[in-house]
Tab-separated table of C-alpha atoms and ligand atoms in Angstrom:
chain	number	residue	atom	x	y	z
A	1	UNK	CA	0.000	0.000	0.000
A	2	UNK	CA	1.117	3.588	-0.707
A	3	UNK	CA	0.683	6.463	1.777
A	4	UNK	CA	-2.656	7.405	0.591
A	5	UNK	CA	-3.951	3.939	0.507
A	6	UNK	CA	-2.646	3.483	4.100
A	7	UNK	CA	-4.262	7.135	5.167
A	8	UNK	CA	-8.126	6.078	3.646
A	9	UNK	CA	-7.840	2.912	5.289
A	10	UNK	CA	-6.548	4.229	8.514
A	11	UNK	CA	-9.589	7.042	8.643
A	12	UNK	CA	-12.129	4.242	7.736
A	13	UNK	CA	-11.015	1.997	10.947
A	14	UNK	CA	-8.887	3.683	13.619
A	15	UNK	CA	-10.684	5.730	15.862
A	16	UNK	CA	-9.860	9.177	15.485
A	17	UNK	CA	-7.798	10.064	18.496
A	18	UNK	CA	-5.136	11.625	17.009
A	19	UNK	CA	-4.459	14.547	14.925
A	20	UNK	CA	-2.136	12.208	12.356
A	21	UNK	CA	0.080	13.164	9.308
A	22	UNK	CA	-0.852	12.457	6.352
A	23	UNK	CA	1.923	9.805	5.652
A	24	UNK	CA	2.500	6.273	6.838
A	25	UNK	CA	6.439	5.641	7.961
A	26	UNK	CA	7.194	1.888	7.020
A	27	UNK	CA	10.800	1.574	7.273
A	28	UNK	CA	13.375	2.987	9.634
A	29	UNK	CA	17.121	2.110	10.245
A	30	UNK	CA	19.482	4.892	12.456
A	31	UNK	CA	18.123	8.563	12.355
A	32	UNK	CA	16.512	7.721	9.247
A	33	UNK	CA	12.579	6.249	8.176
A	34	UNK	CA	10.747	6.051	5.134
A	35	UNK	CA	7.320	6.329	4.271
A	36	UNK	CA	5.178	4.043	2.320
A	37	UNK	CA	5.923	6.045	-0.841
A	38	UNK	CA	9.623	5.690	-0.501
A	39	UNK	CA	10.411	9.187	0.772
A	40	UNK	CA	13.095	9.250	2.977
A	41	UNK	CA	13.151	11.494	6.343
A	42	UNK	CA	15.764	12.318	8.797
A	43	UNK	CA	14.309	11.506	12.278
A	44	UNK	CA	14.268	14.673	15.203
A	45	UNK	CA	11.407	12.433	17.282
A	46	UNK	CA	12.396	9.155	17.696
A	47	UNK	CA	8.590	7.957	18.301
A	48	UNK	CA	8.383	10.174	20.909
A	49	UNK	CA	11.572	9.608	22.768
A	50	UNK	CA	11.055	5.870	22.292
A	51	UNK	CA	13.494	5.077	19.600
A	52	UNK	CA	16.501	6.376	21.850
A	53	UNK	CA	19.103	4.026	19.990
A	54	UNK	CA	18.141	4.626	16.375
A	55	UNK	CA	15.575	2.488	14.695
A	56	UNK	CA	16.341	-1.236	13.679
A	57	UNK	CA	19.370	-1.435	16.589
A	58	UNK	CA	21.241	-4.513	15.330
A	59	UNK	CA	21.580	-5.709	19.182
A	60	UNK	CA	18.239	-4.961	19.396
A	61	UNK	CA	16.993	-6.465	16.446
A	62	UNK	CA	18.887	-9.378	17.483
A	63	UNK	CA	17.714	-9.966	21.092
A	64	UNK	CA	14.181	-10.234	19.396
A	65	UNK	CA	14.680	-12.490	16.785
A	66	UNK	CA	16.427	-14.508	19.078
A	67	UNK	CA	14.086	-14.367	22.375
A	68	UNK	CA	10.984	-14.620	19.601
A	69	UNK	CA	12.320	-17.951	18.400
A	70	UNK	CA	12.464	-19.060	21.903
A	71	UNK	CA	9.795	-17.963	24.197
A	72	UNK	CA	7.335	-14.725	23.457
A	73	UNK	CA	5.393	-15.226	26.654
A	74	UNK	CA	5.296	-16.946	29.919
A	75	UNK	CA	2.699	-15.804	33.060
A	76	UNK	CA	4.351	-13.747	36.081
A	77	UNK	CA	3.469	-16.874	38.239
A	78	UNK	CA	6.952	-17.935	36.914
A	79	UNK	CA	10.394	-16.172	37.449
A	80	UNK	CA	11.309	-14.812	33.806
A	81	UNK	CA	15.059	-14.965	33.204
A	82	UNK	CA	15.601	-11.528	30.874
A	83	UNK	CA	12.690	-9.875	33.182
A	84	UNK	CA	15.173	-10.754	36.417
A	85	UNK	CA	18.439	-9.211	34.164
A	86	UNK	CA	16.458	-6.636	33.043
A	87	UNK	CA	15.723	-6.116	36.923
A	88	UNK	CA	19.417	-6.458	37.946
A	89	UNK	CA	20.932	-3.269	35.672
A	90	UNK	CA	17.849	-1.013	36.535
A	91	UNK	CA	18.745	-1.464	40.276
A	92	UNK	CA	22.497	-1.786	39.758
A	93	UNK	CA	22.075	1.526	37.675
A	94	UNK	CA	19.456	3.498	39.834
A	95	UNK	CA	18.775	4.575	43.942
A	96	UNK	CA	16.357	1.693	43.308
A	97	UNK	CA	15.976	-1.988	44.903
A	98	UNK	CA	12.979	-3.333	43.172
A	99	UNK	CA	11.479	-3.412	39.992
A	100	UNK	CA	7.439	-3.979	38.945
A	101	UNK	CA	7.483	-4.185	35.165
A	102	UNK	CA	4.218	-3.418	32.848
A	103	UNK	CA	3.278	-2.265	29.377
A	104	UNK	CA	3.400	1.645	29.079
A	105	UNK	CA	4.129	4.946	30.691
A	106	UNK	CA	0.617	5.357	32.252
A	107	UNK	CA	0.540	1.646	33.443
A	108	UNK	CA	4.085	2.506	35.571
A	109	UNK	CA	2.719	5.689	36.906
A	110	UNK	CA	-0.640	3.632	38.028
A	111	UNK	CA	1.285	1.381	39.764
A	112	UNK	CA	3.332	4.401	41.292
A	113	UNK	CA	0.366	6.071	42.704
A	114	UNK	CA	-0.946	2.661	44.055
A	115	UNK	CA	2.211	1.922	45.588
A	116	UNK	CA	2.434	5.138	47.776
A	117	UNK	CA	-0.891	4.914	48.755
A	118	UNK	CA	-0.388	1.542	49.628
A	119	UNK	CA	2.832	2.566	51.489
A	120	UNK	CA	1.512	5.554	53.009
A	121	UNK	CA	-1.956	4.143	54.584
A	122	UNK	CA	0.479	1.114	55.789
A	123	UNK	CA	3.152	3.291	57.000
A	124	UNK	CA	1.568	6.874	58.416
A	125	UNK	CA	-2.167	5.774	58.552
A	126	UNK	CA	-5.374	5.516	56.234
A	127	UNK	CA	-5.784	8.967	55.978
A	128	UNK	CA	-2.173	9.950	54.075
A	129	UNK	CA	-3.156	9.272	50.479
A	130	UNK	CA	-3.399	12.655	48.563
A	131	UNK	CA	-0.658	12.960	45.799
A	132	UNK	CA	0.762	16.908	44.750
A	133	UNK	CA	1.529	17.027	41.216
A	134	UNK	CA	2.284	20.029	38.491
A	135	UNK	CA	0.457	22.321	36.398
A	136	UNK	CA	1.615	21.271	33.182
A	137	UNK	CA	2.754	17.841	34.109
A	138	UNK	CA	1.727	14.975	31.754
A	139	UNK	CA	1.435	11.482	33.290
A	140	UNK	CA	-0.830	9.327	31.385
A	141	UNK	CA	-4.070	8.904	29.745
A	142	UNK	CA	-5.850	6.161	32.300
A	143	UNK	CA	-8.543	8.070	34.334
A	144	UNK	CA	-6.011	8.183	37.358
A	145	UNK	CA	-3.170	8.940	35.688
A	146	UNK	CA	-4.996	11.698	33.542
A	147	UNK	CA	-6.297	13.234	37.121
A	148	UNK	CA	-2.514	13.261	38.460
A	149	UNK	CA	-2.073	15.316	34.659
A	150	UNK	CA	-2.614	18.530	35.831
A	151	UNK	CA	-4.061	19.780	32.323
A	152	UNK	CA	-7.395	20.883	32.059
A	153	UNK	CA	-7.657	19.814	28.636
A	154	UNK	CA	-6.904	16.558	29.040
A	155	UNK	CA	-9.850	15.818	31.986
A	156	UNK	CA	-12.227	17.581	30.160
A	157	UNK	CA	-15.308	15.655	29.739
A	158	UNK	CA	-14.459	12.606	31.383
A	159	UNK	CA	-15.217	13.632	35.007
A	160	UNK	CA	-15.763	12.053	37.492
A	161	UNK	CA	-12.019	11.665	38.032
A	162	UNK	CA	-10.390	9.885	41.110
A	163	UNK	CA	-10.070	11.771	44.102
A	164	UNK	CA	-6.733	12.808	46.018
A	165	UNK	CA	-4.856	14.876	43.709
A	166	UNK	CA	-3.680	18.222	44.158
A	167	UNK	CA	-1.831	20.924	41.463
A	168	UNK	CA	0.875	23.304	41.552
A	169	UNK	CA	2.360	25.152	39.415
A	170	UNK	CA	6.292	23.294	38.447
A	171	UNK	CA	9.169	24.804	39.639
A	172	UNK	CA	7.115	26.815	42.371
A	173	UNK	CA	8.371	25.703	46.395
A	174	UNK	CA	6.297	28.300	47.606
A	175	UNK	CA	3.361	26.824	46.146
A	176	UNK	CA	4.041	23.561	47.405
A	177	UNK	CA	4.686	24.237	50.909
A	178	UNK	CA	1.493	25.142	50.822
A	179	UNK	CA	-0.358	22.628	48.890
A	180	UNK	CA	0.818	20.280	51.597
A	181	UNK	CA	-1.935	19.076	54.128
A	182	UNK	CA	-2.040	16.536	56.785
A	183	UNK	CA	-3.595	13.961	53.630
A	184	UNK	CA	-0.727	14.353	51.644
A	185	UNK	CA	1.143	10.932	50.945
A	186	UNK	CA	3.725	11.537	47.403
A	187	UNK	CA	4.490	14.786	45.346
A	188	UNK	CA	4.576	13.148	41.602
A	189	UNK	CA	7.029	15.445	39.000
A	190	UNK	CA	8.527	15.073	36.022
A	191	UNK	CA	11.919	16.000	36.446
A	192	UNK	CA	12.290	17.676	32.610
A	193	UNK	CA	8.378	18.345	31.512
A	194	UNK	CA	7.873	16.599	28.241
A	195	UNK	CA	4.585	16.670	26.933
A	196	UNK	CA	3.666	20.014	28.503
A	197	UNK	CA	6.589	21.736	26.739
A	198	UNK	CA	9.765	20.572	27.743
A	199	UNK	CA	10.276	23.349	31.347
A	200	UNK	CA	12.978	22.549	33.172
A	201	UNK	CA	12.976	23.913	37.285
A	202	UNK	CA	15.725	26.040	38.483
A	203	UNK	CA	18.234	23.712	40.802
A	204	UNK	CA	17.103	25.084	43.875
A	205	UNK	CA	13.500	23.783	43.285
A	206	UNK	CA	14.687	20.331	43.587
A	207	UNK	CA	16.739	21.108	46.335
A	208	UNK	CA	13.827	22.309	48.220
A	209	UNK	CA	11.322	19.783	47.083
A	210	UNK	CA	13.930	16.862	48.277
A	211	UNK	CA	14.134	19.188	51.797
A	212	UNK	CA	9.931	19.076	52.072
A	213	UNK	CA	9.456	15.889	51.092
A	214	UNK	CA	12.140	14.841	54.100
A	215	UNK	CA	10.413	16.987	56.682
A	216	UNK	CA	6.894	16.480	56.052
A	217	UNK	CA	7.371	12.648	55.363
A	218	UNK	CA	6.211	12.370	51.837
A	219	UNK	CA	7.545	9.809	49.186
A	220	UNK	CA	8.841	11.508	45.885
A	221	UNK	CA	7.782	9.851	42.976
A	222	UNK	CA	9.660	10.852	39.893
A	223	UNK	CA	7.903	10.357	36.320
A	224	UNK	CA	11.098	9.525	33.812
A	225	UNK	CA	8.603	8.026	31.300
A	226	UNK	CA	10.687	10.393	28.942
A	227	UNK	CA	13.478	12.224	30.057
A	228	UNK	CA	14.726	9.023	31.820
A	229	UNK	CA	17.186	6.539	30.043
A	230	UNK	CA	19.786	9.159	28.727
A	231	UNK	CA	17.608	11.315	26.989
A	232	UNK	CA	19.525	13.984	28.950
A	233	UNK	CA	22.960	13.089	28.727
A	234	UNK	CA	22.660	10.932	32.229
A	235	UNK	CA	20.614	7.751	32.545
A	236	UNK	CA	18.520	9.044	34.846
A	237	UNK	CA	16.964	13.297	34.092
A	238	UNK	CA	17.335	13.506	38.451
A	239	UNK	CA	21.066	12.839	38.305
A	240	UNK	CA	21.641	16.489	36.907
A	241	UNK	CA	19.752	17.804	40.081
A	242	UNK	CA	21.366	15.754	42.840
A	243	UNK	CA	17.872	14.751	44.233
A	244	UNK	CA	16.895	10.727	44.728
A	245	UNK	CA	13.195	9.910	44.421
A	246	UNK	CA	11.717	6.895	46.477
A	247	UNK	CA	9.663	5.585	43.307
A	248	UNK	CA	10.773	6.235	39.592
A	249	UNK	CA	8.760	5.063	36.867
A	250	UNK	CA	10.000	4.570	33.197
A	251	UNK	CA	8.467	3.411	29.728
A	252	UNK	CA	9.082	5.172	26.633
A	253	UNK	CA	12.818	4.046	25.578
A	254	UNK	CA	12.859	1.371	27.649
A	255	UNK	CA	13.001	-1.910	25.706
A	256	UNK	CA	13.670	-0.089	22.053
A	257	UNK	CA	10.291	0.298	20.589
A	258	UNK	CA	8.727	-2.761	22.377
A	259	UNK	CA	5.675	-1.703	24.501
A	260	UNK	CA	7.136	-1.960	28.425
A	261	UNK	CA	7.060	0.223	31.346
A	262	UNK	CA	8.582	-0.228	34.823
A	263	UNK	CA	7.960	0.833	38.327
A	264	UNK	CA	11.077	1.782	40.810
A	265	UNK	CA	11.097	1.511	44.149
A	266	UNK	CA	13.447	1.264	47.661
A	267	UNK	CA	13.151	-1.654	49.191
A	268	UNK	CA	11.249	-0.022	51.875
A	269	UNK	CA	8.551	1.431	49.914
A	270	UNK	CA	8.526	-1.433	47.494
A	271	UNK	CA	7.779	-4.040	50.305
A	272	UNK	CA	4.310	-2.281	50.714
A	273	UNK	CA	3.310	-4.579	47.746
A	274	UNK	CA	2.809	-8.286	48.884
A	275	UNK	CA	1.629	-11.232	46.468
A	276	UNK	CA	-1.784	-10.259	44.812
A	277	UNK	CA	-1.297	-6.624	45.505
A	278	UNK	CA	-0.450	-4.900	41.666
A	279	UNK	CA	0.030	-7.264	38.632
A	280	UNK	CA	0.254	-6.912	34.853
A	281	UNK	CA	-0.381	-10.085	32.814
A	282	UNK	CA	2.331	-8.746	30.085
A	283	UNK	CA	4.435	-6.920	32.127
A	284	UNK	CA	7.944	-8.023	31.747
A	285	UNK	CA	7.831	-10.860	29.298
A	286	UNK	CA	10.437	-13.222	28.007
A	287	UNK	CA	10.020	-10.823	24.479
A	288	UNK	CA	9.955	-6.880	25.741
A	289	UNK	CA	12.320	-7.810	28.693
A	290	UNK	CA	15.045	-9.270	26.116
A	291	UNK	CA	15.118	-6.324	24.159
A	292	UNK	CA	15.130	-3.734	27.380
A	293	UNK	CA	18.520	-6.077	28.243
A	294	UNK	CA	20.025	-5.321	24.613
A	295	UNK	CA	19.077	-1.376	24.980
A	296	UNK	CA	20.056	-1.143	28.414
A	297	UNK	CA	23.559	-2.748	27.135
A	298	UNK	CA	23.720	-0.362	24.389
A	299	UNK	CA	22.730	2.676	26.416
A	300	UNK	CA	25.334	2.018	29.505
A	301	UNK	CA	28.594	0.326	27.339
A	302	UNK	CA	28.234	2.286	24.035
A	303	UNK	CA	29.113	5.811	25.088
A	304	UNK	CA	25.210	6.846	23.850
A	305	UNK	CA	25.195	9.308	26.933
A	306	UNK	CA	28.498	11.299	25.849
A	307	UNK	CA	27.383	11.217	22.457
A	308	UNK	CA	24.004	12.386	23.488
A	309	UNK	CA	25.436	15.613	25.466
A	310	UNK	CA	28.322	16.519	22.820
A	311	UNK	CA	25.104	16.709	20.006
A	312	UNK	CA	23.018	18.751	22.489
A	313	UNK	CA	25.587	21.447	23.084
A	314	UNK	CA	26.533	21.600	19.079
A	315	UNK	CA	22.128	21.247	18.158
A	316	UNK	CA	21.834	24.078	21.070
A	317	UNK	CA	24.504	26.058	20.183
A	318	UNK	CA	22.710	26.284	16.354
A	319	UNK	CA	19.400	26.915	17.556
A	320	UNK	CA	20.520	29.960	19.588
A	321	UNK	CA	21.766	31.191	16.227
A	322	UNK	CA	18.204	30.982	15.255
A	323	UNK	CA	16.771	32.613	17.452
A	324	UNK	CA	18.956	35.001	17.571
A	325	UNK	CA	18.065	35.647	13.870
A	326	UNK	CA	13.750	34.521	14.257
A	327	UNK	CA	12.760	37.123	16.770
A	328	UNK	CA	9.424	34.929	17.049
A	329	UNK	CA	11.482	32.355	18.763
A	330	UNK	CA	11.178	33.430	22.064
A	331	UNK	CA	13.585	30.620	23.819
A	332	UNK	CA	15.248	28.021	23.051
A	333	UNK	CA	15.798	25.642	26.120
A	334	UNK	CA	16.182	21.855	27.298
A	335	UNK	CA	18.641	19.061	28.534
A	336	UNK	CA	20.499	16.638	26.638
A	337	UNK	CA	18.475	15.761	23.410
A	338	UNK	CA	15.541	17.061	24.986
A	339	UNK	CA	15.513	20.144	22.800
A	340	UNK	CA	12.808	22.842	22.468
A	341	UNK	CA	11.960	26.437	20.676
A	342	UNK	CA	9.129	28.022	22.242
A	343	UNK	CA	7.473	30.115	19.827
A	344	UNK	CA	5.118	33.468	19.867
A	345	UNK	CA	2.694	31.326	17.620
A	346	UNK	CA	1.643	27.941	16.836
A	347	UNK	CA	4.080	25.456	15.485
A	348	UNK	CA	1.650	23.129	13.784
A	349	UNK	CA	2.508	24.655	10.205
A	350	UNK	CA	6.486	24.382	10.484
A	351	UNK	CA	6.372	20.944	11.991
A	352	UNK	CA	4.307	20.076	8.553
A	353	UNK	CA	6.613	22.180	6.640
A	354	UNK	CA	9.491	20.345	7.813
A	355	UNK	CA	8.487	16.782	6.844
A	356	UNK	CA	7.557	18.399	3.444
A	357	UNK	CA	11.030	18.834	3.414
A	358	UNK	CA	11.973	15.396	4.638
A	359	UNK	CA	12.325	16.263	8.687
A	360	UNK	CA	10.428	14.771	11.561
A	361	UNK	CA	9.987	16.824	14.328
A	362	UNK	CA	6.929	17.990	16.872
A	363	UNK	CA	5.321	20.772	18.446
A	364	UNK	CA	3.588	20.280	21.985
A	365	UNK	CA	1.509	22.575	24.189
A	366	UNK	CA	0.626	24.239	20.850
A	367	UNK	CA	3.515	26.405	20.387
A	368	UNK	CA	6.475	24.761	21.923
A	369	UNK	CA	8.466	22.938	18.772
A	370	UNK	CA	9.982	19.884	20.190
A	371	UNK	CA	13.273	17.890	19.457
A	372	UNK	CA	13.860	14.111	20.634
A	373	UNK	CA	16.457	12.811	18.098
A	374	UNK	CA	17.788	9.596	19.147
A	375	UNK	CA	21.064	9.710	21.301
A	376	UNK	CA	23.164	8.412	18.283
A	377	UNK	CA	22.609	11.480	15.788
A	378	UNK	CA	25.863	12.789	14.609
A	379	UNK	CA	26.892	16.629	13.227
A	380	UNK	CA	25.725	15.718	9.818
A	381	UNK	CA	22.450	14.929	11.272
A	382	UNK	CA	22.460	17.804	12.885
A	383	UNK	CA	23.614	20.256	10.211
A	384	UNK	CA	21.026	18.731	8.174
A	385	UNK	CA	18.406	18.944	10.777
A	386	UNK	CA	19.156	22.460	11.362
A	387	UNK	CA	19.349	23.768	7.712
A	388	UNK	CA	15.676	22.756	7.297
A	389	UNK	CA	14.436	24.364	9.938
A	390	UNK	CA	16.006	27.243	8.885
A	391	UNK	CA	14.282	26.923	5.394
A	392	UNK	CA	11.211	26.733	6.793
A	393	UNK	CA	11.427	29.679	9.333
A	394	UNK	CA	13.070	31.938	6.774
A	395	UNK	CA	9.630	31.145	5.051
A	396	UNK	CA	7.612	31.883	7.597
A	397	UNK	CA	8.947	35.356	7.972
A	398	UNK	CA	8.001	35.758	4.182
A	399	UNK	CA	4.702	34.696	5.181
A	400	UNK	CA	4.521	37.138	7.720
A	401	UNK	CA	6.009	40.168	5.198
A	402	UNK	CA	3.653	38.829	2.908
A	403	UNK	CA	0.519	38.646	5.702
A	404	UNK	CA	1.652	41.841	7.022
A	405	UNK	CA	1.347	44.026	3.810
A	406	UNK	CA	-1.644	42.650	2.599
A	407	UNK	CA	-3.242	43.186	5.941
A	408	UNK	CA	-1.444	47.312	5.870
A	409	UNK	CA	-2.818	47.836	2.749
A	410	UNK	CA	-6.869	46.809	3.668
A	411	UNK	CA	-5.968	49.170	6.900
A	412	UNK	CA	-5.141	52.089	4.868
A	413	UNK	CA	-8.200	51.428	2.709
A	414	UNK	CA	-10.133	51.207	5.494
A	415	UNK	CA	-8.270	54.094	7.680
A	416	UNK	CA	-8.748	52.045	10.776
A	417	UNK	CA	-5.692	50.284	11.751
A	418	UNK	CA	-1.917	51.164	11.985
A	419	UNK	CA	0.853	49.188	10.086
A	420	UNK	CA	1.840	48.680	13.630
A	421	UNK	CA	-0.902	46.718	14.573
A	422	UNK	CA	-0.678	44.939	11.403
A	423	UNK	CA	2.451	43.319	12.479
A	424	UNK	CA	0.795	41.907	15.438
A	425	UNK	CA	-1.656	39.718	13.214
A	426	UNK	CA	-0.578	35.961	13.111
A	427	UNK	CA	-0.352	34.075	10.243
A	428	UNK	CA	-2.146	31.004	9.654
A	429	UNK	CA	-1.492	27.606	11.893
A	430	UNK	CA	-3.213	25.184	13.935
A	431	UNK	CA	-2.752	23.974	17.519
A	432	UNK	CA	-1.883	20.612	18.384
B	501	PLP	C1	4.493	9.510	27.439
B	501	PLP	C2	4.470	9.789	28.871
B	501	PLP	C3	3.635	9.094	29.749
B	501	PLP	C4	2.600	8.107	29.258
B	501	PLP	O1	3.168	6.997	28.647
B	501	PLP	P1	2.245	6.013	27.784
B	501	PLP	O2	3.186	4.897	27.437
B	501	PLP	O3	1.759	6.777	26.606
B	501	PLP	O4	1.137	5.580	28.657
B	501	PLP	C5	3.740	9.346	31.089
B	501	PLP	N1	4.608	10.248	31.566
B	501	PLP	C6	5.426	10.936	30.763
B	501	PLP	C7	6.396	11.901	31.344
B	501	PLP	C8	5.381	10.751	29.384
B	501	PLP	O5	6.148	11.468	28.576
């Protein structure tokens, strides 16, 4: 089938939940996928900071083909030798003891709120169970995991949502201080935002959260669905900070572009679970946990994580440039290959601009574009990356020369405005 084929078909049977691209990527090896029509692109998303090691990893590859040939599934009422490996680097790698494995981002941060409420009613009484999280913040789409997602427009119409959550706006000590009550079990955070724009909290913020947390005896939970794994030049996004959570939960480029997800813990907190207490009839199987092993072999004995910081600082460095010549770039910020240019106006139109021109990349919180290469680009990517970008913002400002004098000349027809409030009129573009 060719992309169009693919696209009629797809609008026919897949429910319509998201906002898709007209194109259907079949093929991807490195930085690089094609589409069904053969069109080649250079890849700045990485399936949404799942594809961390490029796409078609040889070790990964292999570890599937191999495990597949083997054993694809056995129950959790059996031990589950690459699910107890996969175990043994996340804890010899992490502040963690214990390990819960599942299928997806929203499955580990489930099981992260029901594990400090399990702790917390076990530990400090039944009446500790509310859970702080940020404005912004983007956890997951189940109805609990959606509540802790402190976005309005992602609750909308689907209240009644769980009770025991409470917002505050990231980065904001003040705030939390006070958000604190006597019910209060777990603050929940992100330490880099994602979904909600890639924001990043000044150092002190998670030196005061870590200080709270201590004296008002609440559990941390840190969501490294994305940012975790090396996305930010160390495995784990809370490294850069100096802070240690009590639960961690990570999915995204966990086992390579299998579905998996896994839930952190101390031994302490993680004890709160006993036999029959959380389960997930895929989580960790013989497959996904085989090709978390190969990734997690990759990330930690390839040098991924130097590569990954050496690109961000040379990516950075060029998008400053931009912005220094795009005025409507009004910052350019992030960690690692966790890259973002926040925008006076909505990116929609240069994100589909750019894979016109044979570039993947996203926008998020409608105006925020948004870079997740995988950690293996190299300069040429980059360069690349960069000099298509800067094709299609050099023709948005035509756009806006163009939008601006048509919109001068109805004023002066009209006498009514100024060619000064003509420059204030965006151009076209739709929010994600
Ligand atoms: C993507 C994401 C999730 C949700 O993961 P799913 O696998 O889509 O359920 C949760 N938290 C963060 C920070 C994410 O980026």
């Amino acid at each position: 089938m060719n992309n169009a084929q693919i696209v009629e078909l797809g609008k026919k049977y897949v429910m319509n939940t998201y906002g898709r691209l007209p194109i259907s990527l079949v093929k991807g090896q490195g930085a690089r996928l094609w589409d069904a029509d053969g069109r080649e692109y250079l890849d700045f998303l990485a399936g949404l900071a799942v594809n961390s090691l490029g796409h078609c990893h040889p070790k990964v590859v292999d570890a599937l083909q191999q495990q597949a040939a083997t054993l694809l599934h056995v129950s959790n009422l059996y031990w589950i030798e690459p699910q107890v490996q996969l175990a043994q680097v996340l804890v010899e790698n992490s502040f963690a003891d214990k390990v819960f494995f599942c299928n997806s981002g929203a499955e580990a941060n489930e099981g992260a709120i029901k594990l400090a409420r399990k702790y917390a009613k076990k530990t400090w009484g039944s009446d500790k169970y509310e859970i702080i999280t940020m404005e912004k913040s983007f956890h997951g789409r189940t109805l609990a995991t959606v509540t802790a997602t402190a976005q309005p427009k992602y609750q909308k119409d689907y209240e009644p949502l769980p009770q025991g959550f409470r917002y505050v706006p990231f980065g904001d000590l003040k705030a939390l201080e006070r958000a604190i009550s006597p019910h209060t079990c777990a603050i929940l955070v992100e330490p880099v935002q994602g979904e909600g724009g890639v924001n990043l909290a000044e150092p002190s913020f998670w030196q005061g959260l870590a200080k709270l947390a201590a004296a008002n005896k609440l559990l941390l939970i840190f969501d490294e669905v994305q940012c975790g794994l090396g996305r930010t030049g160390k495995l784990f996004a809370h490294e850069h900070y100096g802070v240690t959570p009590h639960i961690m939960t990570l999915a995204k480029a966990l086992a390579g572009g299998a579905p998996m997800g896994a839930l952190l813990a101390t031994d302490d907190v993680a004890n709160a679970f006993q036999p029959g207490d959380h389960a997930s009839t895929f989580g960790g199987n013989p497959l996904v946990a085989a090709a978390a092993v190969a990734v997690m072999d990759v990330l930690l004995n390839d040098g991924l994580m130097d590569n990954c910081r050496e690109m961000a600082a040379y990516f950075m460095g060029h998008l400053r440039r931009l912005q220094e010549k795009y005025p409507f770039i009004t910052e350019v910020r992030g960690l690692g290959l966790m890259v973002a240019c926040e925008l006076d106006r909505p990116g929609a139109d240069i994100v589909a601009n750019c894979l016109e021109k044979g570039l993947i990349i996203n926008c998020t919180a409608g105006n925020v574009l948004r870079f997740l290469p995988p950690l293996i680009i190299n300069k040429a990517d980059v360069d690349e990356a960069v000099a298509v970008l800067e094709e299609v913002l050099a023709s948005v400002v035509a756009a806006d020369a163009a939008n601006a004098a048509s919109v001068a000349d109805a004023a002066s027809k009209a006498n009514t405005f100024s060619a000064a409030t003509a420059k204030l009129v965006p151009t076209g573009g739709q929010s994600q």
